[in-house]
Amino acid sequence: MTARTRSAAETEAVGERLAAELGPGDVVLVSGELGAGKTTLIRGAARGLGVTEPVTSPTFTIGHTYSGRVPVSHLDLYRLAELEQEDPALLDDYVTPRSVSFIEWPAAAEPLLERITRRVEIRHAGGDEREIDS
Ligand code: ADP
Ligand code: MG
């Protein structure tokens, strides 16, 4: 499905709708340039999954975990070019059979993931517009 949004709030709403289709063990890869709205969409999805605390971009760690109706993980692997050379167990704290996981800049993780439920791609479409394939 392709959606076109005109604000961060609309992109959050797309995330929230997506969340309604997700459950334990699901892994969602979120791609797009810097500033495309990946974190914004994941924020909406986390809300949809019952997370009430603020959802912010991981900076000093590769990810954050939140508790919603299910455990929710948010990873940003921007700085991890080749995860294979890192500890392969790095993802284990985040991607579990019980949690719903969202991964920004997922390339490094893809070879290690047993299950990929969904791919979301966000593109700039001029000004505040974004095109979202999910
Ligand atoms: P990313 O995680 O892809 O780097 P962020 O979600 O952190 O991007 O940032 C997106 C930025 O773009 C935010 O400042 C947000 O307010 C702004 N923005 C403007 N229009 C939109 C839109 N339609 N969808 C998502 N973000 C938007
Ligand atoms: Mg981000």
PDB file of C-alpha atoms and ligand atoms in Angstrom:
ATOM      1  CA  MET A   1       0.000   0.000   0.000  1.00  0.00           C
ATOM      2  CA  THR A   2       1.227   3.517  -0.751  1.00  0.00           C
ATOM      3  CA  ALA A   3       0.217   6.458   1.416  1.00  0.00           C
ATOM      4  CA  ARG A   4       0.983  10.120   0.946  1.00  0.00           C
ATOM      5  CA  THR A   5       1.267  12.232   4.079  1.00  0.00           C
ATOM      6  CA  ARG A   6       1.529  15.988   4.555  1.00  0.00           C
ATOM      7  CA  SER A   7       2.689  16.198   8.161  1.00  0.00           C
ATOM      8  CA  ALA A   8       4.513  14.283  10.865  1.00  0.00           C
ATOM      9  CA  ALA A   9       1.141  13.634  12.524  1.00  0.00           C
ATOM     10  CA  GLU A  10      -0.163  11.989   9.367  1.00  0.00           C
ATOM     11  CA  THR A  11       2.921   9.777   9.181  1.00  0.00           C
ATOM     12  CA  GLU A  12       2.424   8.816  12.824  1.00  0.00           C
ATOM     13  CA  ALA A  13      -1.124   7.844  11.942  1.00  0.00           C
ATOM     14  CA  VAL A  14       0.170   5.581   9.164  1.00  0.00           C
ATOM     15  CA  GLY A  15       2.421   3.952  11.760  1.00  0.00           C
ATOM     16  CA  GLU A  16      -0.491   3.507  14.090  1.00  0.00           C
ATOM     17  CA  ARG A  17      -2.574   1.799  11.410  1.00  0.00           C
ATOM     18  CA  LEU A  18       0.333  -0.484  10.595  1.00  0.00           C
ATOM     19  CA  ALA A  19       0.670  -1.400  14.279  1.00  0.00           C
ATOM     20  CA  ALA A  20      -2.862  -2.755  14.296  1.00  0.00           C
ATOM     21  CA  GLU A  21      -1.653  -5.537  12.001  1.00  0.00           C
ATOM     22  CA  LEU A  22       1.358  -6.497  14.133  1.00  0.00           C
ATOM     23  CA  GLY A  23       1.912  -8.915  16.989  1.00  0.00           C
ATOM     24  CA  PRO A  24       4.575 -10.805  18.954  1.00  0.00           C
ATOM     25  CA  GLY A  25       7.620 -11.788  16.910  1.00  0.00           C
ATOM     26  CA  ASP A  26       6.966  -9.369  14.093  1.00  0.00           C
ATOM     27  CA  VAL A  27       9.928  -7.478  12.649  1.00  0.00           C
ATOM     28  CA  VAL A  28       9.405  -4.356  10.536  1.00  0.00           C
ATOM     29  CA  LEU A  29      12.263  -2.879   8.494  1.00  0.00           C
ATOM     30  CA  VAL A  30      11.939   0.856   7.921  1.00  0.00           C
ATOM     31  CA  SER A  31      14.013   2.435   5.145  1.00  0.00           C
ATOM     32  CA  GLY A  32      14.430   5.951   3.834  1.00  0.00           C
ATOM     33  CA  GLU A  33      16.857   8.868   3.835  1.00  0.00           C
ATOM     34  CA  LEU A  34      17.799  10.868   6.880  1.00  0.00           C
ATOM     35  CA  GLY A  35      14.812  12.981   7.875  1.00  0.00           C
ATOM     36  CA  ALA A  36      12.368  10.962   5.784  1.00  0.00           C
ATOM     37  CA  GLY A  37      10.244  10.185   8.818  1.00  0.00           C
ATOM     38  CA  LYS A  38      11.289   6.690   9.892  1.00  0.00           C
ATOM     39  CA  THR A  39      11.413   7.550  13.582  1.00  0.00           C
ATOM     40  CA  THR A  40       8.172   9.502  13.244  1.00  0.00           C
ATOM     41  CA  LEU A  41       6.359   6.500  11.763  1.00  0.00           C
ATOM     42  CA  ILE A  42       7.768   4.186  14.443  1.00  0.00           C
ATOM     43  CA  ARG A  43       6.625   6.646  17.125  1.00  0.00           C
ATOM     44  CA  GLY A  44       3.065   6.311  15.834  1.00  0.00           C
ATOM     45  CA  ALA A  45       3.362   2.546  15.616  1.00  0.00           C
ATOM     46  CA  ALA A  46       4.658   2.334  19.189  1.00  0.00           C
ATOM     47  CA  ARG A  47       1.702   4.417  20.388  1.00  0.00           C
ATOM     48  CA  GLY A  48      -0.590   2.056  18.516  1.00  0.00           C
ATOM     49  CA  LEU A  49       1.005  -0.813  20.417  1.00  0.00           C
ATOM     50  CA  GLY A  50       0.284   0.861  23.733  1.00  0.00           C
ATOM     51  CA  VAL A  51       3.619   2.580  24.435  1.00  0.00           C
ATOM     52  CA  THR A  52       2.991   5.723  26.475  1.00  0.00           C
ATOM     53  CA  GLU A  53       6.535   6.960  27.134  1.00  0.00           C
ATOM     54  CA  PRO A  54       8.251   9.262  24.626  1.00  0.00           C
ATOM     55  CA  VAL A  55       9.740   7.451  21.626  1.00  0.00           C
ATOM     56  CA  THR A  56      13.043   9.045  20.645  1.00  0.00           C
ATOM     57  CA  SER A  57      15.845   8.195  18.262  1.00  0.00           C
ATOM     58  CA  PRO A  58      18.423   5.822  19.770  1.00  0.00           C
ATOM     59  CA  THR A  59      21.726   7.681  19.887  1.00  0.00           C
ATOM     60  CA  PHE A  60      24.127   6.141  22.381  1.00  0.00           C
ATOM     61  CA  THR A  61      22.814   2.602  21.932  1.00  0.00           C
ATOM     62  CA  ILE A  62      21.625   0.688  18.901  1.00  0.00           C
ATOM     63  CA  GLY A  63      18.106   0.598  20.231  1.00  0.00           C
ATOM     64  CA  HIS A  64      15.446   1.247  22.815  1.00  0.00           C
ATOM     65  CA  THR A  65      12.918  -1.121  24.287  1.00  0.00           C
ATOM     66  CA  TYR A  66       9.500  -0.018  25.474  1.00  0.00           C
ATOM     67  CA  SER A  67       6.665  -1.794  27.146  1.00  0.00           C
ATOM     68  CA  GLY A  68       3.326  -1.492  25.498  1.00  0.00           C
ATOM     69  CA  ARG A  69       0.674  -4.177  25.205  1.00  0.00           C
ATOM     70  CA  VAL A  70       3.663  -6.172  23.921  1.00  0.00           C
ATOM     71  CA  PRO A  71       7.359  -5.357  24.269  1.00  0.00           C
ATOM     72  CA  VAL A  72       8.284  -2.898  21.510  1.00  0.00           C
ATOM     73  CA  SER A  73      11.843  -2.512  20.214  1.00  0.00           C
ATOM     74  CA  HIS A  74      13.184   0.344  18.138  1.00  0.00           C
ATOM     75  CA  LEU A  75      16.603  -0.090  16.560  1.00  0.00           C
ATOM     76  CA  ASP A  76      18.632   2.353  14.496  1.00  0.00           C
ATOM     77  CA  LEU A  77      21.599   0.675  12.824  1.00  0.00           C
ATOM     78  CA  TYR A  78      22.827   3.723  10.911  1.00  0.00           C
ATOM     79  CA  ARG A  79      26.289   3.442  12.408  1.00  0.00           C
ATOM     80  CA  LEU A  80      26.575  -0.316  12.025  1.00  0.00           C
ATOM     81  CA  ALA A  81      27.897  -0.920   8.560  1.00  0.00           C
ATOM     82  CA  GLU A  82      28.557  -4.610   8.979  1.00  0.00           C
ATOM     83  CA  LEU A  83      26.870  -6.302  11.833  1.00  0.00           C
ATOM     84  CA  GLU A  84      28.457  -9.633  10.966  1.00  0.00           C
ATOM     85  CA  GLN A  85      31.713  -8.284  12.325  1.00  0.00           C
ATOM     86  CA  GLU A  86      30.003  -7.180  15.498  1.00  0.00           C
ATOM     87  CA  ASP A  87      28.695  -9.522  18.133  1.00  0.00           C
ATOM     88  CA  PRO A  88      25.919 -11.477  16.405  1.00  0.00           C
ATOM     89  CA  ALA A  89      24.070 -11.531  19.729  1.00  0.00           C
ATOM     90  CA  LEU A  90      23.735  -7.746  19.530  1.00  0.00           C
ATOM     91  CA  LEU A  91      20.174  -8.013  18.272  1.00  0.00           C
ATOM     92  CA  ASP A  92      19.089 -10.600  20.826  1.00  0.00           C
ATOM     93  CA  ASP A  93      18.105  -8.065  23.476  1.00  0.00           C
ATOM     94  CA  TYR A  94      15.778  -6.379  21.005  1.00  0.00           C
ATOM     95  CA  VAL A  95      14.452  -8.888  18.511  1.00  0.00           C
ATOM     96  CA  THR A  96      12.678 -11.549  20.547  1.00  0.00           C
ATOM     97  CA  PRO A  97       9.736 -13.879  19.915  1.00  0.00           C
ATOM     98  CA  ARG A  98       7.610 -11.763  22.252  1.00  0.00           C
ATOM     99  CA  SER A  99       8.369  -8.323  20.895  1.00  0.00           C
ATOM    100  CA  VAL A 100       7.399  -6.235  17.927  1.00  0.00           C
ATOM    101  CA  SER A 101      10.609  -4.780  16.485  1.00  0.00           C
ATOM    102  CA  PHE A 102      11.157  -1.800  14.212  1.00  0.00           C
ATOM    103  CA  ILE A 103      14.551  -1.399  12.561  1.00  0.00           C
ATOM    104  CA  GLU A 104      15.822   1.779  10.886  1.00  0.00           C
ATOM    105  CA  TRP A 105      18.801   1.389   8.502  1.00  0.00           C
ATOM    106  CA  PRO A 106      18.251  -2.376   8.582  1.00  0.00           C
ATOM    107  CA  ALA A 107      20.817  -3.476   5.967  1.00  0.00           C
ATOM    108  CA  ALA A 108      23.369  -4.629   8.532  1.00  0.00           C
ATOM    109  CA  ALA A 109      20.790  -6.699  10.375  1.00  0.00           C
ATOM    110  CA  GLU A 110      19.066  -8.342   7.444  1.00  0.00           C
ATOM    111  CA  PRO A 111      21.407 -11.324   7.103  1.00  0.00           C
ATOM    112  CA  LEU A 112      20.925 -12.107  10.799  1.00  0.00           C
ATOM    113  CA  LEU A 113      17.156 -11.842  10.947  1.00  0.00           C
ATOM    114  CA  GLU A 114      15.208 -15.071  10.857  1.00  0.00           C
ATOM    115  CA  ARG A 115      11.957 -13.320  10.265  1.00  0.00           C
ATOM    116  CA  ILE A 116      11.070 -10.128   8.441  1.00  0.00           C
ATOM    117  CA  THR A 117       7.368  -9.375   8.606  1.00  0.00           C
ATOM    118  CA  ARG A 118       7.132  -6.167   6.713  1.00  0.00           C
ATOM    119  CA  ARG A 119       9.157  -3.562   4.859  1.00  0.00           C
ATOM    120  CA  VAL A 120       8.280   0.107   4.997  1.00  0.00           C
ATOM    121  CA  GLU A 121       9.895   2.636   2.680  1.00  0.00           C
ATOM    122  CA  ILE A 122       9.511   6.384   3.113  1.00  0.00           C
ATOM    123  CA  ARG A 123      10.446   8.952   0.469  1.00  0.00           C
ATOM    124  CA  HIS A 124      10.535  12.733   0.454  1.00  0.00           C
ATOM    125  CA  ALA A 125       7.901  14.046  -1.938  1.00  0.00           C
ATOM    126  CA  GLY A 126       8.532  17.789  -1.698  1.00  0.00           C
ATOM    127  CA  GLY A 127       8.175  20.038   1.360  1.00  0.00           C
ATOM    128  CA  ASP A 128       6.435  18.208   4.164  1.00  0.00           C
ATOM    129  CA  GLU A 129       5.039  15.555   1.852  1.00  0.00           C
ATOM    130  CA  ARG A 130       6.176  11.970   2.147  1.00  0.00           C
ATOM    131  CA  GLU A 131       5.347   8.849   0.190  1.00  0.00           C
ATOM    132  CA  ILE A 132       5.163   5.708   2.278  1.00  0.00           C
ATOM    133  CA  ASP A 133       5.155   2.179   0.876  1.00  0.00           C
ATOM    134  CA  SER A 134       4.210  -0.451   3.410  1.00  0.00           C
TER     135      SER A 134
HETATM  136  P1  ADP B   1      14.248   9.756  10.162  1.00  0.00           P
HETATM  137  O1  ADP B   1      14.070   8.881  11.346  1.00  0.00           O
HETATM  138  O2  ADP B   1      13.821   9.113   8.874  1.00  0.00           O
HETATM  139  O3  ADP B   1      15.639  10.307  10.058  1.00  0.00           O
HETATM  140  P2  ADP B   1      12.548  11.594  11.613  1.00  0.00           P
HETATM  141  O4  ADP B   1      11.247  10.908  11.783  1.00  0.00           O
HETATM  142  O5  ADP B   1      13.475  11.624  12.774  1.00  0.00           O
HETATM  143  O6  ADP B   1      13.282  11.009  10.303  1.00  0.00           O
HETATM  144  O7  ADP B   1      12.332  13.100  11.191  1.00  0.00           O
HETATM  145  C1  ADP B   1      11.417  13.502  10.211  1.00  0.00           C
HETATM  146  C2  ADP B   1      11.335  15.011  10.282  1.00  0.00           C
HETATM  147  O8  ADP B   1      10.528  15.508   9.220  1.00  0.00           O
HETATM  148  C3  ADP B   1      10.689  15.489  11.581  1.00  0.00           C
HETATM  149  O9  ADP B   1      11.279  16.685  11.973  1.00  0.00           O
HETATM  150  C4  ADP B   1       9.236  15.692  11.155  1.00  0.00           C
HETATM  151  O10 ADP B   1       8.571  16.645  11.947  1.00  0.00           O
HETATM  152  C5  ADP B   1       9.421  16.224   9.743  1.00  0.00           C
HETATM  153  N1  ADP B   1       8.277  15.995   8.843  1.00  0.00           N
HETATM  154  C6  ADP B   1       7.673  16.930   8.081  1.00  0.00           C
HETATM  155  N2  ADP B   1       6.704  16.402   7.342  1.00  0.00           N
HETATM  156  C7  ADP B   1       6.674  15.074   7.643  1.00  0.00           C
HETATM  157  C8  ADP B   1       5.863  14.005   7.178  1.00  0.00           C
HETATM  158  N3  ADP B   1       4.906  14.141   6.236  1.00  0.00           N
HETATM  159  N4  ADP B   1       6.122  12.782   7.703  1.00  0.00           N
HETATM  160  C9  ADP B   1       7.093  12.608   8.632  1.00  0.00           C
HETATM  161  N5  ADP B   1       7.897  13.581   9.093  1.00  0.00           N
HETATM  162  C10 ADP B   1       7.679  14.822   8.604  1.00  0.00           C
HETATM  163 MG    MG B   2      15.429   8.086  12.716  1.00  0.00          MG
END
